[in-house]
């Protein structure tokens, strides 16, 4: 249930108020203009702001203030002029003022809802436990940020999700989400799998839960230090991922960066391999998101790493994602330069480009939340959501044609 602040005309407010209360929401304020809302956001701490789309109650300043605080903003428009005003300030979650509460509830509850019958049909068609591995070369390209937020977006689409931190060089998922990591969950799963003792009861015991409205998912935390990497042996990682996939519709794995096999040249063929967990995760993955940074060094590392990756994973299972695209690092028309570089040097014609959004990522890490919860209208969250819904859990066409959501202009997939 959500905390709501309202700035609606009296007739609309009176019409909706009973439904708001009946659905268990709390109204923290009933205000008039957008200035009053902006001044009250820090004190009231609403989760959702529901306003009229007229200029008196909706402004770019209000939208920016809500974005900064991770507050969902929904507008009700009575005329075409009000809809045009909402589009001008950059707000796309707009419904008709005459809409009943059932339509509004879908937005207040968060995310783009999938009709239950469509969701059930898709679940029946898709085999359980699809594994999505997030890989990237050295240099902190944003693997953990993308893995965490892909898990959140898939969960928000109505699916059961497990997020696994399988980085043998030290996990970052737990601190990103404010979870305890003294007892690494995935290492425990691997040990139990090695003894053929990893059942549903044990998985439920060692998994931690990231809780959010319509976006909760299980988390198997990573190693607290790199010295414990021998716990992530290849066979154990494979068995643990299979067990986790058996109880979740999707498994998102944050992998290590290194694809080196130099250690296999040693005379002891039974010694543990430092990068075994990474190879096991990539081998188990139905889809691999290969992440690189949008700057000269990051693109160079991505191109070299992609060449190594295609020797391990079939190219048709790889999605290339370029993170933190910005003109400051690449000059004018950064998107075109990234696309041209990928085509010229690696023959990659299709890639997902994610914008540089430092304010949103700072808000997420500061509050130990996902972008969906900390900055729901940030450009980065929008781009990741588009990728998740287009490539991993495609939304059926009837749902895509709903009268709410994000404008096509914000799509991040390069042509």
XYZ file of C-alpha atoms in Angstrom:
415
model
C 0.000 0.000 0.000
C 1.230 3.469 -0.881
C 1.432 6.894 0.751
C -0.321 9.357 -1.577
C -0.208 13.133 -1.890
C -3.053 14.616 -3.941
C -3.359 17.822 -5.947
C -6.617 17.341 -7.850
C -9.684 19.395 -8.556
C -12.342 18.960 -5.803
C -14.765 16.944 -7.953
C -12.129 14.394 -9.030
C -10.719 14.135 -5.529
C -14.148 13.478 -4.035
C -14.852 10.845 -6.689
C -11.639 8.922 -6.037
C -11.121 9.333 -2.308
C -13.320 6.404 -1.232
C -11.524 4.064 -3.663
C -8.141 5.264 -2.412
C -9.037 4.353 1.145
C -10.751 1.103 0.147
C -7.555 -0.089 -1.554
C -5.605 0.498 1.639
C -3.637 3.576 0.586
C -2.852 6.453 2.937
C -3.490 10.057 1.881
C -0.761 12.145 3.496
C -1.866 15.490 2.041
C -4.510 17.156 -0.126
C -2.922 20.222 -1.678
C -3.737 22.701 -4.443
C -0.712 23.740 -6.505
C 2.598 22.237 -7.535
C 4.582 24.723 -5.429
C 2.879 23.469 -2.267
C 3.729 19.931 -3.287
C 7.398 20.655 -3.926
C 7.755 22.397 -0.574
C 6.077 19.496 1.243
C 7.730 16.460 -0.350
C 10.506 16.114 2.224
C 8.111 16.491 5.144
C 5.289 14.311 3.814
C 7.503 11.650 2.204
C 4.823 10.332 -0.166
C 5.497 7.351 -2.381
C 3.114 8.537 -5.105
C 1.936 12.016 -6.077
C -1.376 12.149 -7.967
C -2.045 15.502 -9.632
C -4.142 17.160 -12.271
C -2.331 17.783 -15.554
C -3.147 21.499 -15.601
C -0.340 24.030 -15.258
C -1.443 24.979 -11.743
C -0.743 21.474 -10.395
C 1.902 20.037 -12.768
C 5.274 21.524 -13.662
C 8.757 20.503 -14.696
C 9.986 21.544 -11.249
C 7.565 19.126 -9.591
C 8.629 16.311 -11.904
C 12.310 16.998 -11.182
C 11.664 17.109 -7.423
C 9.842 13.771 -7.550
C 12.576 12.201 -9.675
C 15.233 13.361 -7.237
C 13.405 11.728 -4.325
C 12.303 8.571 -6.132
C 8.607 9.488 -5.950
C 6.195 8.266 -8.600
C 4.231 11.078 -10.295
C 0.900 10.365 -12.014
C -1.284 13.003 -13.702
C -4.942 13.057 -14.708
C -5.711 15.095 -17.830
C -9.111 16.527 -18.750
C -8.266 18.058 -22.145
C -5.863 17.690 -25.044
C -4.148 20.863 -23.881
C -3.442 19.303 -20.485
C -2.070 16.163 -22.139
C 0.186 18.316 -24.296
C 1.367 20.171 -21.190
C 2.227 16.881 -19.459
C 4.177 15.733 -22.512
C 5.992 19.064 -22.638
C 7.265 18.761 -19.066
C 8.328 15.158 -19.742
C 5.663 13.197 -17.857
C 4.254 10.173 -19.667
C 2.243 8.506 -16.907
C -0.948 10.358 -17.743
C -4.518 9.045 -17.624
C -7.855 10.571 -18.435
C -9.421 12.510 -15.585
C -12.537 10.352 -15.899
C -10.559 7.114 -15.425
C -11.812 4.888 -12.654
C -9.537 3.862 -9.813
C -8.777 0.438 -11.295
C -6.769 2.099 -14.069
C -5.053 4.471 -11.660
C -4.282 1.669 -9.214
C -2.080 -0.041 -11.798
C 0.197 2.989 -11.912
C 0.044 3.697 -8.187
C 1.121 0.111 -7.490
C 4.156 0.626 -9.744
C 5.541 -0.722 -12.993
C 3.767 -1.685 -16.174
C 1.222 -4.318 -15.166
C 0.844 -7.428 -17.259
C -2.726 -8.770 -17.380
C -2.829 -11.942 -15.334
C -4.173 -14.113 -18.147
C -1.469 -12.940 -20.532
C 1.158 -13.454 -17.846
C -0.084 -16.967 -17.123
C -0.083 -17.859 -20.816
C 3.480 -16.606 -21.235
C 4.635 -18.518 -18.177
C 3.138 -21.688 -19.633
C 4.974 -21.163 -22.922
C 8.333 -20.284 -21.344
C 10.298 -22.958 -19.595
C 11.018 -22.246 -15.953
C 14.325 -20.871 -14.840
C 15.745 -18.815 -17.671
C 19.276 -17.729 -16.730
C 20.562 -14.275 -17.674
C 24.274 -13.726 -17.040
C 25.637 -10.173 -16.854
C 29.282 -10.103 -17.910
C 31.721 -7.290 -18.631
C 35.473 -6.779 -18.970
C 37.729 -5.272 -16.303
C 37.238 -1.636 -15.396
C 33.901 -1.528 -13.523
C 31.600 -1.141 -16.541
C 28.490 -1.442 -14.353
C 27.831 -5.186 -14.221
C 26.344 -5.131 -10.729
C 24.183 -2.062 -11.352
C 22.725 -3.642 -14.474
C 22.246 -7.077 -12.882
C 20.471 -5.629 -9.839
C 18.144 -3.468 -11.886
C 17.374 -6.133 -14.474
C 16.258 -8.364 -11.615
C 14.049 -5.552 -10.309
C 12.439 -4.873 -13.692
C 11.773 -8.554 -14.405
C 10.241 -8.937 -10.950
C 8.098 -5.837 -11.520
C 6.742 -7.480 -14.687
C 5.227 -10.178 -12.482
C 7.843 -12.926 -12.476
C 9.680 -14.754 -9.710
C 13.342 -13.749 -9.861
C 16.560 -14.780 -8.139
C 19.632 -12.531 -8.271
C 22.919 -14.407 -7.880
C 26.303 -12.831 -7.134
C 28.811 -15.254 -8.665
C 31.800 -12.916 -8.967
C 34.839 -14.881 -7.729
C 36.765 -11.649 -7.129
C 34.375 -10.375 -4.465
C 30.657 -9.625 -4.441
C 29.046 -6.194 -4.718
C 25.348 -7.067 -4.838
C 24.820 -7.240 -1.052
C 26.201 -3.753 -0.242
C 24.354 -2.320 -3.256
C 21.053 -3.483 -1.768
C 21.875 -3.035 1.925
C 21.845 -6.773 2.659
C 23.943 -8.665 5.173
C 26.827 -10.514 3.549
C 28.667 -12.151 6.453
C 27.482 -15.569 5.241
C 27.681 -15.555 1.427
C 24.441 -17.065 0.175
C 25.700 -18.319 -3.169
C 28.812 -19.907 -1.669
C 26.540 -21.715 0.800
C 24.389 -22.909 -2.088
C 27.478 -24.207 -3.869
C 28.684 -26.109 -0.801
C 25.266 -27.722 -0.351
C 25.098 -28.539 -4.048
C 28.500 -30.229 -3.787
C 27.055 -32.521 -1.106
C 23.825 -33.087 -3.038
C 21.934 -31.411 -0.206
C 20.593 -28.283 -1.932
C 16.826 -28.621 -1.833
C 14.013 -26.044 -1.825
C 14.070 -25.746 1.966
C 17.775 -24.940 2.025
C 17.422 -22.438 -0.820
C 14.688 -20.600 1.064
C 16.855 -20.578 4.172
C 19.975 -19.085 2.595
C 18.290 -16.642 0.203
C 17.801 -13.071 1.316
C 14.840 -11.039 0.115
C 14.904 -7.592 -1.418
C 11.435 -6.239 -0.727
C 9.687 -3.569 -2.772
C 6.123 -2.990 -3.993
C 5.620 -5.232 -7.061
C 9.385 -5.635 -7.396
C 10.657 -8.081 -4.753
C 13.183 -10.783 -5.558
C 15.482 -13.304 -3.882
C 19.188 -12.559 -3.545
C 22.035 -15.035 -3.152
C 24.865 -12.825 -1.941
C 28.460 -13.119 -3.098
C 31.846 -13.656 -1.526
C 32.866 -11.168 1.142
C 36.487 -11.360 -0.006
C 38.409 -12.675 -2.987
C 40.318 -15.241 -0.908
C 37.250 -17.520 -0.772
C 37.053 -18.086 -4.523
C 37.836 -21.858 -4.291
C 34.321 -22.280 -2.860
C 32.909 -21.511 -6.313
C 34.007 -24.618 -8.185
C 32.660 -25.162 -11.697
C 30.515 -28.228 -10.972
C 29.135 -26.733 -7.783
C 28.223 -23.441 -9.465
C 26.477 -25.308 -12.270
C 24.504 -27.467 -9.843
C 23.588 -24.496 -7.644
C 22.319 -22.467 -10.610
C 20.242 -25.421 -11.766
C 18.657 -25.737 -8.322
C 17.935 -22.005 -8.110
C 16.476 -21.989 -11.627
C 14.149 -24.838 -10.670
C 12.327 -22.548 -8.212
C 12.485 -19.213 -10.086
C 11.246 -18.149 -13.485
C 14.338 -16.036 -14.060
C 17.832 -16.122 -12.582
C 20.042 -13.046 -13.081
C 23.734 -13.749 -12.442
C 26.371 -11.092 -11.771
C 29.549 -12.770 -13.057
C 33.272 -12.092 -12.832
C 35.166 -10.230 -15.532
C 38.060 -12.525 -16.410
C 37.905 -15.076 -19.222
C 41.521 -16.195 -18.833
C 42.347 -19.894 -18.879
C 46.075 -19.610 -18.094
C 45.602 -21.562 -14.883
C 44.730 -24.669 -16.900
C 48.325 -24.861 -18.057
C 49.406 -26.026 -14.609
C 50.349 -29.640 -14.106
C 47.643 -30.212 -11.486
C 44.536 -30.756 -13.595
C 42.349 -31.089 -10.479
C 43.304 -27.795 -8.844
C 40.498 -25.239 -8.408
C 40.216 -22.612 -11.148
C 39.866 -18.950 -10.223
C 37.546 -18.172 -13.140
C 35.567 -21.408 -13.033
C 32.488 -19.686 -11.615
C 32.427 -17.215 -14.494
C 32.711 -19.949 -17.119
C 30.043 -22.011 -15.341
C 27.618 -19.075 -15.233
C 28.193 -18.243 -18.893
C 27.740 -21.879 -19.843
C 24.446 -22.091 -17.943
C 23.098 -18.818 -19.338
C 20.280 -18.661 -21.868
C 21.235 -15.044 -22.490
C 24.413 -13.086 -21.757
C 24.413 -9.305 -21.371
C 27.929 -8.122 -22.274
C 28.478 -4.712 -20.675
C 31.088 -2.110 -21.572
C 31.721 1.556 -20.832
C 31.117 4.258 -23.429
C 34.555 5.833 -23.474
C 37.643 5.044 -25.566
C 39.196 2.773 -22.924
C 35.927 1.057 -22.061
C 35.005 0.402 -25.689
C 38.467 -0.979 -26.400
C 38.142 -3.386 -23.460
C 34.635 -4.380 -24.552
C 35.740 -5.130 -28.114
C 38.681 -7.270 -26.970
C 36.552 -8.996 -24.350
C 33.750 -9.631 -26.824
C 36.195 -11.506 -29.016
C 37.035 -13.780 -26.086
C 33.372 -14.088 -25.082
C 32.197 -15.443 -28.445
C 34.657 -18.315 -28.008
C 32.744 -19.322 -24.882
C 29.158 -18.299 -25.732
C 27.326 -18.511 -29.045
C 26.934 -15.012 -30.551
C 23.147 -15.320 -30.805
C 22.972 -15.615 -27.006
C 24.872 -12.356 -26.465
C 23.323 -8.893 -26.056
C 25.843 -6.057 -26.130
C 25.102 -3.219 -23.699
C 27.120 0.007 -23.694
C 26.816 1.857 -20.401
C 27.196 5.552 -19.486
C 26.861 6.977 -23.009
C 27.675 10.699 -22.854
C 29.063 13.373 -25.129
C 31.672 14.410 -22.551
C 33.679 11.235 -23.189
C 33.038 10.766 -26.910
C 32.176 14.180 -28.330
C 29.222 15.173 -30.486
C 26.624 12.469 -31.237
C 28.020 9.940 -28.802
C 25.372 7.354 -29.710
C 26.355 7.365 -33.378
C 30.031 7.075 -32.512
C 29.387 4.049 -30.299
C 27.314 2.318 -32.964
C 29.902 3.045 -35.651
C 32.748 1.725 -33.493
C 30.902 -1.507 -32.681
C 30.029 -2.105 -36.334
C 33.477 -1.300 -37.674
C 35.633 -3.266 -35.266
C 33.389 -6.139 -34.159
C 30.556 -6.343 -36.683
C 28.019 -5.649 -33.915
C 24.986 -4.085 -35.586
C 22.611 -4.144 -32.631
C 23.384 -2.863 -29.155
C 21.557 -1.364 -26.201
C 22.910 2.061 -25.217
C 22.380 3.230 -21.644
C 22.630 6.925 -20.760
C 24.985 8.330 -18.163
C 22.757 9.061 -15.155
C 24.948 9.803 -12.175
C 22.228 11.401 -10.090
C 20.004 8.332 -10.282
C 22.791 5.853 -9.547
C 23.967 7.998 -6.643
C 20.426 8.027 -5.227
C 20.195 4.250 -5.573
C 23.521 3.511 -3.905
C 22.908 6.078 -1.160
C 19.608 4.460 -0.186
C 20.675 0.887 -1.038
C 17.696 0.520 -3.355
C 17.103 -0.311 -6.982
C 16.656 2.449 -9.552
C 13.008 1.491 -9.758
C 12.600 2.409 -6.096
C 15.136 5.229 -5.728
C 14.681 7.061 -9.055
C 11.755 5.513 -10.937
C 11.652 8.114 -13.706
C 15.372 8.313 -14.331
C 16.550 7.867 -17.941
C 18.804 4.959 -16.939
C 15.956 3.090 -15.246
C 13.774 3.711 -18.302
C 16.429 2.310 -20.656
C 17.003 -0.789 -18.500
C 13.274 -1.366 -18.260
C 12.973 -1.139 -22.043
C 15.774 -3.682 -22.487
C 14.239 -6.080 -19.951
C 10.789 -5.925 -21.514
C 12.009 -6.034 -25.117
C 14.719 -8.689 -24.874
C 14.112 -10.776 -21.750
C 10.380 -10.691 -20.925
C 8.709 -9.125 -23.981
C 5.377 -7.488 -23.179
C 2.498 -8.843 -25.287
C 1.225 -6.408 -27.901
C -2.122 -5.690 -26.161
C -0.227 -4.569 -23.048
C 2.158 -2.409 -25.074
C -0.771 -0.457 -26.471
C -2.007 0.620 -23.055
C -2.485 4.350 -22.593
C 0.355 4.683 -20.144
C 4.063 3.953 -19.993
C 7.108 5.605 -21.445
C 7.387 7.389 -24.747
C 9.092 5.566 -27.635
C 11.581 8.435 -27.844
C 13.195 7.160 -24.648
C 13.988 3.741 -26.095
C 17.630 2.833 -25.751
C 18.078 0.027 -28.296
C 20.275 1.095 -31.150
C 19.073 0.325 -34.643
